[in-house]
mmCIF file of C-alpha atoms in Angstrom:
data_model
loop_
_atom_site.group_PDB
_atom_site.id
_atom_site.type_symbol
_atom_site.label_atom_id
_atom_site.label_comp_id
_atom_site.label_asym_id
_atom_site.label_seq_id
_atom_site.Cartn_x
_atom_site.Cartn_y
_atom_site.Cartn_z
ATOM 1 C CA MET A 25 8.485 -16.997 -6.032
ATOM 2 C CA GLY A 26 6.723 -20.223 -5.303
ATOM 3 C CA ASN A 27 4.527 -21.995 -7.831
ATOM 4 C CA ALA A 28 1.066 -23.540 -7.812
ATOM 5 C CA THR A 29 2.386 -27.065 -7.277
ATOM 6 C CA SER A 30 4.556 -26.036 -4.333
ATOM 7 C CA LYS A 31 1.678 -24.111 -2.762
ATOM 8 C CA TYR A 32 -0.625 -27.098 -3.126
ATOM 9 C CA LYS A 33 1.918 -29.513 -1.644
ATOM 10 C CA PHE A 34 2.718 -27.157 1.221
ATOM 11 C CA ARG A 35 -0.944 -26.722 2.081
ATOM 12 C CA GLU A 36 -1.501 -30.477 1.847
ATOM 13 C CA ALA A 37 1.401 -31.026 4.247
ATOM 14 C CA ILE A 38 -0.132 -28.628 6.774
ATOM 15 C CA HIS A 39 -3.464 -30.446 6.442
ATOM 16 C CA ALA A 40 -1.698 -33.765 6.992
ATOM 17 C CA LEU A 41 -0.039 -32.463 10.155
ATOM 18 C CA SER A 42 -3.459 -31.450 11.475
ATOM 19 C CA ALA A 43 -5.055 -34.786 10.598
ATOM 20 C CA GLU A 44 -2.562 -37.384 11.796
ATOM 21 C CA ASP A 45 0.678 -37.799 13.688
ATOM 22 C CA VAL A 46 3.700 -37.648 11.395
ATOM 23 C CA PRO A 47 6.808 -39.134 13.042
ATOM 24 C CA PRO A 48 10.141 -37.308 12.816
ATOM 25 C CA GLU A 49 11.530 -40.400 11.092
ATOM 26 C CA ASP A 50 9.281 -39.866 8.053
ATOM 27 C CA ALA A 51 12.103 -38.362 6.012
ATOM 28 C CA ALA A 52 10.146 -38.278 2.750
ATOM 29 C CA PHE A 53 7.412 -36.106 4.274
ATOM 30 C CA TRP A 54 9.655 -33.679 6.120
ATOM 31 C CA ASP A 55 12.288 -33.310 3.412
ATOM 32 C CA GLU A 56 9.635 -32.476 0.837
ATOM 33 C CA LEU A 57 8.027 -29.926 3.158
ATOM 34 C CA TRP A 58 11.246 -28.040 3.871
ATOM 35 C CA ASN A 59 12.442 -28.061 0.274
ATOM 36 C CA LEU A 60 9.280 -26.691 -1.334
ATOM 37 C CA LYS A 61 9.644 -23.358 -3.123
ATOM 38 C CA THR A 62 7.563 -20.798 -1.247
ATOM 39 C CA THR A 63 7.419 -17.097 -0.498
ATOM 40 C CA THR A 64 6.802 -15.356 2.815
ATOM 41 C CA GLU A 65 3.317 -14.354 1.717
ATOM 42 C CA GLU A 66 2.468 -17.924 0.728
ATOM 43 C CA VAL A 67 3.652 -19.387 4.033
ATOM 44 C CA PHE A 68 1.590 -16.846 5.961
ATOM 45 C CA GLU A 69 -1.420 -17.561 3.753
ATOM 46 C CA MET A 70 -1.157 -21.349 3.961
ATOM 47 C CA ILE A 71 -0.526 -21.573 7.723
ATOM 48 C CA SER A 72 -3.512 -19.918 9.336
ATOM 49 C CA PRO A 73 -3.811 -18.965 13.021
ATOM 50 C CA ARG A 74 -6.399 -21.735 13.301
ATOM 51 C CA ASP A 75 -3.878 -24.256 11.945
ATOM 52 C CA VAL A 76 -1.319 -23.385 14.618
ATOM 53 C CA ARG A 77 -3.858 -23.445 17.445
ATOM 54 C CA LYS A 78 -5.261 -26.741 16.203
ATOM 55 C CA LEU A 79 -1.805 -28.293 16.051
ATOM 56 C CA LYS A 80 -1.036 -27.111 19.573
ATOM 57 C CA VAL A 81 -4.207 -28.682 20.996
ATOM 58 C CA GLN A 82 -4.775 -31.740 18.820
ATOM 59 C CA ARG A 83 -1.349 -32.622 17.383
ATOM 60 C CA PRO A 84 1.253 -31.267 19.819
ATOM 61 C CA LEU A 85 3.858 -33.830 18.753
ATOM 62 C CA ASN A 86 3.598 -32.629 15.153
ATOM 63 C CA LEU A 87 4.007 -29.041 16.284
ATOM 64 C CA GLN A 88 7.041 -30.041 18.326
ATOM 65 C CA THR A 89 8.581 -31.835 15.347
ATOM 66 C CA LEU A 90 7.845 -28.864 13.092
ATOM 67 C CA LEU A 91 9.611 -26.535 15.505
ATOM 68 C CA ASP A 92 12.472 -28.950 16.176
ATOM 69 C CA GLN A 93 13.182 -29.488 12.510
ATOM 70 C CA ALA A 94 12.902 -25.836 11.546
ATOM 71 C CA VAL A 95 15.516 -24.938 14.156
ATOM 72 C CA GLY A 96 17.647 -27.973 13.352
ATOM 73 C CA ASN A 97 17.715 -27.206 9.638
ATOM 74 C CA ILE A 98 18.735 -23.606 10.292
ATOM 75 C CA LEU A 99 21.535 -24.691 12.606
ATOM 76 C CA GLN A 100 22.811 -27.142 10.024
ATOM 77 C CA VAL A 101 22.907 -24.399 7.398
ATOM 78 C CA ILE A 102 24.795 -22.190 9.844
ATOM 79 C CA THR A 103 27.310 -24.970 10.448
ATOM 80 C CA ASN A 104 27.703 -25.702 6.743
ATOM 81 C CA PRO A 105 26.163 -22.907 4.608
ATOM 82 C CA LEU A 106 25.919 -24.673 1.264
ATOM 83 C CA ALA A 107 24.211 -22.688 -1.475
ATOM 84 C CA HIS A 108 21.580 -25.340 -2.196
ATOM 85 C CA GLN A 109 20.537 -25.341 1.483
ATOM 86 C CA LEU A 110 19.797 -21.619 1.723
ATOM 87 C CA ASP A 111 16.257 -21.939 0.332
ATOM 88 C CA LYS A 112 15.534 -24.493 3.044
ATOM 89 C CA ALA A 113 16.810 -22.061 5.679
ATOM 90 C CA ARG A 114 14.504 -19.354 4.324
ATOM 91 C CA ASN A 115 11.540 -21.732 4.514
ATOM 92 C CA CYS A 116 12.384 -22.597 8.107
ATOM 93 C CA VAL A 117 12.693 -18.931 9.082
ATOM 94 C CA ARG A 118 9.300 -18.181 7.524
ATOM 95 C CA VAL A 119 7.592 -21.116 9.234
ATOM 96 C CA LEU A 120 9.020 -20.156 12.634
ATOM 97 C CA THR A 121 7.958 -16.542 12.124
ATOM 98 C CA ARG A 122 4.427 -17.720 11.395
ATOM 99 C CA LEU A 123 4.186 -20.272 14.210
ATOM 100 C CA LEU A 124 5.642 -18.400 17.162
ATOM 101 C CA PRO A 125 3.107 -15.564 17.649
ATOM 102 C CA PHE A 126 0.248 -18.062 17.993
ATOM 103 C CA MET A 127 2.293 -20.392 20.161
ATOM 104 C CA LEU A 128 3.156 -17.556 22.543
ATOM 105 C CA GLU A 129 -0.292 -15.989 22.895
ATOM 106 C CA ASP A 130 -1.167 -17.959 26.054
ATOM 107 C CA VAL A 131 1.172 -16.985 28.873
ATOM 108 C CA ASP A 132 0.042 -19.977 30.966
ATOM 109 C CA ASP A 133 0.572 -22.608 28.269
ATOM 110 C CA SER A 134 2.794 -25.183 29.969
ATOM 111 C CA PHE A 135 3.228 -27.197 26.759
ATOM 112 C CA VAL A 136 4.787 -24.276 24.892
ATOM 113 C CA HIS A 137 6.896 -23.303 27.901
ATOM 114 C CA ASP A 138 8.272 -26.826 28.231
ATOM 115 C CA LEU A 139 8.743 -27.140 24.476
ATOM 116 C CA CYS A 140 10.787 -23.957 24.243
ATOM 117 C CA TRP A 141 12.640 -23.890 27.547
ATOM 118 C CA SER A 142 12.967 -27.459 28.780
ATOM 119 C CA VAL A 143 16.552 -28.624 28.416
ATOM 120 C CA SER A 144 15.457 -32.246 28.175
ATOM 121 C CA ASN A 145 13.316 -31.360 25.151
ATOM 122 C CA ALA A 146 16.257 -29.761 23.395
ATOM 123 C CA GLU A 147 18.281 -32.892 24.015
ATOM 124 C CA GLY A 148 15.457 -35.073 22.770
ATOM 125 C CA ALA A 149 15.104 -32.982 19.633
ATOM 126 C CA SER A 150 18.815 -33.284 18.967
ATOM 127 C CA ALA A 151 20.028 -36.470 17.357
ATOM 128 C CA GLU A 152 23.505 -37.600 16.514
ATOM 129 C CA SER A 153 24.214 -36.367 12.998
ATOM 130 C CA GLY A 154 25.478 -39.792 11.983
ATOM 131 C CA THR A 155 22.228 -41.558 12.798
ATOM 132 C CA ALA A 156 19.550 -39.257 11.386
ATOM 133 C CA THR A 157 18.754 -37.455 8.174
ATOM 134 C CA ASP A 158 19.667 -33.815 7.825
ATOM 135 C CA SER A 159 16.060 -32.679 8.244
ATOM 136 C CA GLN A 160 15.572 -34.591 11.470
ATOM 137 C CA ALA A 161 18.494 -33.687 13.716
ATOM 138 C CA LEU A 162 20.068 -30.661 15.233
ATOM 139 C CA PRO A 163 23.806 -30.488 14.495
ATOM 140 C CA ALA A 164 25.947 -32.306 17.052
ATOM 141 C CA SER A 165 27.765 -29.031 17.843
ATOM 142 C CA THR A 166 24.592 -27.644 19.436
ATOM 143 C CA GLN A 167 23.994 -30.597 21.761
ATOM 144 C CA SER A 168 25.191 -28.852 24.902
ATOM 145 C CA GLY A 169 22.136 -28.952 27.120
ATOM 146 C CA GLN A 170 20.540 -25.852 25.618
ATOM 147 C CA SER A 171 16.796 -25.441 25.327
ATOM 148 C CA LEU A 172 15.070 -25.071 21.984
ATOM 149 C CA GLY A 173 14.352 -21.427 22.817
ATOM 150 C CA GLN A 174 18.046 -20.764 23.341
ATOM 151 C CA LEU A 175 18.873 -22.487 20.073
ATOM 152 C CA ILE A 176 16.369 -20.286 18.221
ATOM 153 C CA LEU A 177 17.990 -17.149 19.637
ATOM 154 C CA HIS A 178 21.477 -18.385 18.774
ATOM 155 C CA ALA A 179 20.318 -19.287 15.267
ATOM 156 C CA ILE A 180 18.939 -15.786 14.718
ATOM 157 C CA MET A 181 22.201 -14.170 15.811
ATOM 158 C CA HIS A 182 24.174 -16.343 13.402
ATOM 159 C CA LEU A 183 21.743 -15.811 10.525
ATOM 160 C CA LEU A 184 22.119 -12.046 10.796
ATOM 161 C CA PHE A 185 25.737 -12.382 9.664
ATOM 162 C CA LEU A 186 25.756 -15.677 7.785
ATOM 163 C CA PRO A 187 28.101 -15.690 4.759
ATOM 164 C CA SER A 188 26.247 -15.975 1.441
ATOM 165 C CA PHE A 189 22.928 -15.458 3.243
ATOM 166 C CA THR A 190 23.038 -12.011 4.826
ATOM 167 C CA VAL A 191 26.662 -10.951 4.241
ATOM 168 C CA ASP A 192 29.419 -11.547 1.708
ATOM 169 C CA ALA A 193 30.579 -15.144 1.229
ATOM 170 C CA GLN A 194 34.165 -14.207 2.173
ATOM 171 C CA ALA A 195 33.178 -11.898 5.021
ATOM 172 C CA PHE A 196 35.054 -13.829 7.705
ATOM 173 C CA ASP A 197 37.796 -15.500 5.690
ATOM 174 C CA ALA A 198 40.423 -13.296 7.334
ATOM 175 C CA GLY A 199 39.157 -14.019 10.843
ATOM 176 C CA PHE A 200 37.111 -11.911 13.224
ATOM 177 C CA GLN A 201 37.949 -9.395 15.939
ATOM 178 C CA ALA A 202 35.155 -8.047 18.124
ATOM 179 C CA ASP A 203 36.619 -4.538 18.200
ATOM 180 C CA ALA A 204 37.168 -4.411 14.437
ATOM 181 C CA PRO A 205 34.787 -6.663 12.472
ATOM 182 C CA PRO A 206 35.544 -6.947 8.755
ATOM 183 C CA ALA A 207 33.763 -4.284 6.739
ATOM 184 C CA SER A 208 32.543 -6.951 4.323
ATOM 185 C CA ALA A 209 30.480 -8.386 7.194
ATOM 186 C CA LEU A 210 28.665 -5.101 7.838
ATOM 187 C CA TRP A 211 25.223 -4.294 6.500
ATOM 188 C CA ALA A 212 25.851 -0.597 5.888
ATOM 189 C CA GLU A 213 28.249 2.267 6.495
ATOM 190 C CA GLY A 214 28.651 3.498 10.045
ATOM 191 C CA LEU A 215 31.315 4.178 12.635
ATOM 192 C CA ILE A 216 33.611 1.444 11.332
ATOM 193 C CA ALA A 217 33.056 1.591 7.576
ATOM 194 C CA ARG A 218 32.809 4.953 5.844
ATOM 195 C CA PRO A 219 31.024 5.465 2.505
ATOM 196 C CA SER A 220 34.374 6.158 0.852
ATOM 197 C CA ASP A 221 35.776 2.780 1.879
ATOM 198 C CA ASP A 222 33.820 1.017 -0.870
ATOM 199 C CA VAL A 223 34.224 -2.355 0.850
ATOM 200 C CA ILE A 224 30.644 -3.153 1.828
ATOM 201 C CA VAL A 225 29.222 -5.611 -0.679
ATOM 202 C CA ARG A 226 25.554 -4.990 -1.418
ATOM 203 C CA SER A 227 22.893 -7.432 -2.544
ATOM 204 C CA LEU A 228 19.117 -7.225 -2.791
ATOM 205 C CA VAL A 229 18.947 -10.940 -1.975
ATOM 206 C CA TRP A 230 20.857 -10.396 1.268
ATOM 207 C CA ASP A 231 18.625 -7.442 2.100
ATOM 208 C CA ARG A 232 15.543 -9.636 1.684
ATOM 209 C CA ASN A 233 17.084 -12.352 3.834
ATOM 210 C CA ARG A 234 17.947 -9.787 6.509
ATOM 211 C CA VAL A 235 14.324 -8.661 6.595
ATOM 212 C CA GLU A 236 13.209 -12.292 6.986
ATOM 213 C CA VAL A 237 15.573 -12.818 9.925
ATOM 214 C CA LEU A 238 14.574 -9.530 11.567
ATOM 215 C CA ARG A 239 10.919 -10.556 11.296
ATOM 216 C CA LEU A 240 11.762 -13.780 13.101
ATOM 217 C CA MET A 241 13.638 -11.854 15.779
ATOM 218 C CA LEU A 242 10.593 -9.654 16.353
ATOM 219 C CA ALA A 243 8.341 -12.716 16.520
ATOM 220 C CA VAL A 244 10.570 -14.219 19.207
ATOM 221 C CA LEU A 245 10.995 -11.055 21.274
ATOM 222 C CA CYS A 246 7.467 -9.613 21.167
ATOM 223 C CA GLU A 247 5.654 -12.266 23.200
ATOM 224 C CA ARG A 248 3.657 -9.704 25.192
ATOM 225 C CA LEU A 249 2.102 -8.305 22.014
ATOM 226 C CA TYR A 250 0.357 -11.610 21.314
ATOM 227 C CA GLN A 251 -1.276 -11.908 24.733
ATOM 228 C CA PRO A 252 -4.521 -10.346 26.005
ATOM 229 C CA ALA A 253 -4.147 -7.037 27.833
#
């Protein structure tokens, strides 16, 4: 769970983003934001629909940086899933899940369309890993002319089976074959892994992380639900 200090600092950061432009280079601000201890409920409470709409209209560059860095941090964790970075990944997933429904509610919003699907924006959001802090840049391996929207979708797919986050830490140590994925990388018994196999490692923490990622997937894929009939 989060604590009162983290909640206060998180809310203050959201207020700051609404009040003034915060450059991506402000490492102290962004690193503190992403490393605060929060829960899903707290993120949803502290980022209101009004906050997102206000950012989109009055501080679009801050909203762009928020989205860029959330995706970039997740991709860095996917590339190098260190244990101390997993809390940051959870924070980023929660923030994206909260932001996207209110960003996608206007089908004619050219800013959001360009932000998510412009290839030039994805390239601009990506910085060489040797010249930027870890909270500011997308990993160099993702700099292949993909839009931010594509990167979000790719990040979700990886998070669903990320060792130590949603599956066992050694799930893919023996390699991976599409027709026979390792049972330790599966969420539950099914056609490949039978209950008697006793090879599926279970964890309540992984289950919670899976729910977080599935929420984000729904937020990304349910655009029509956020728009007027």
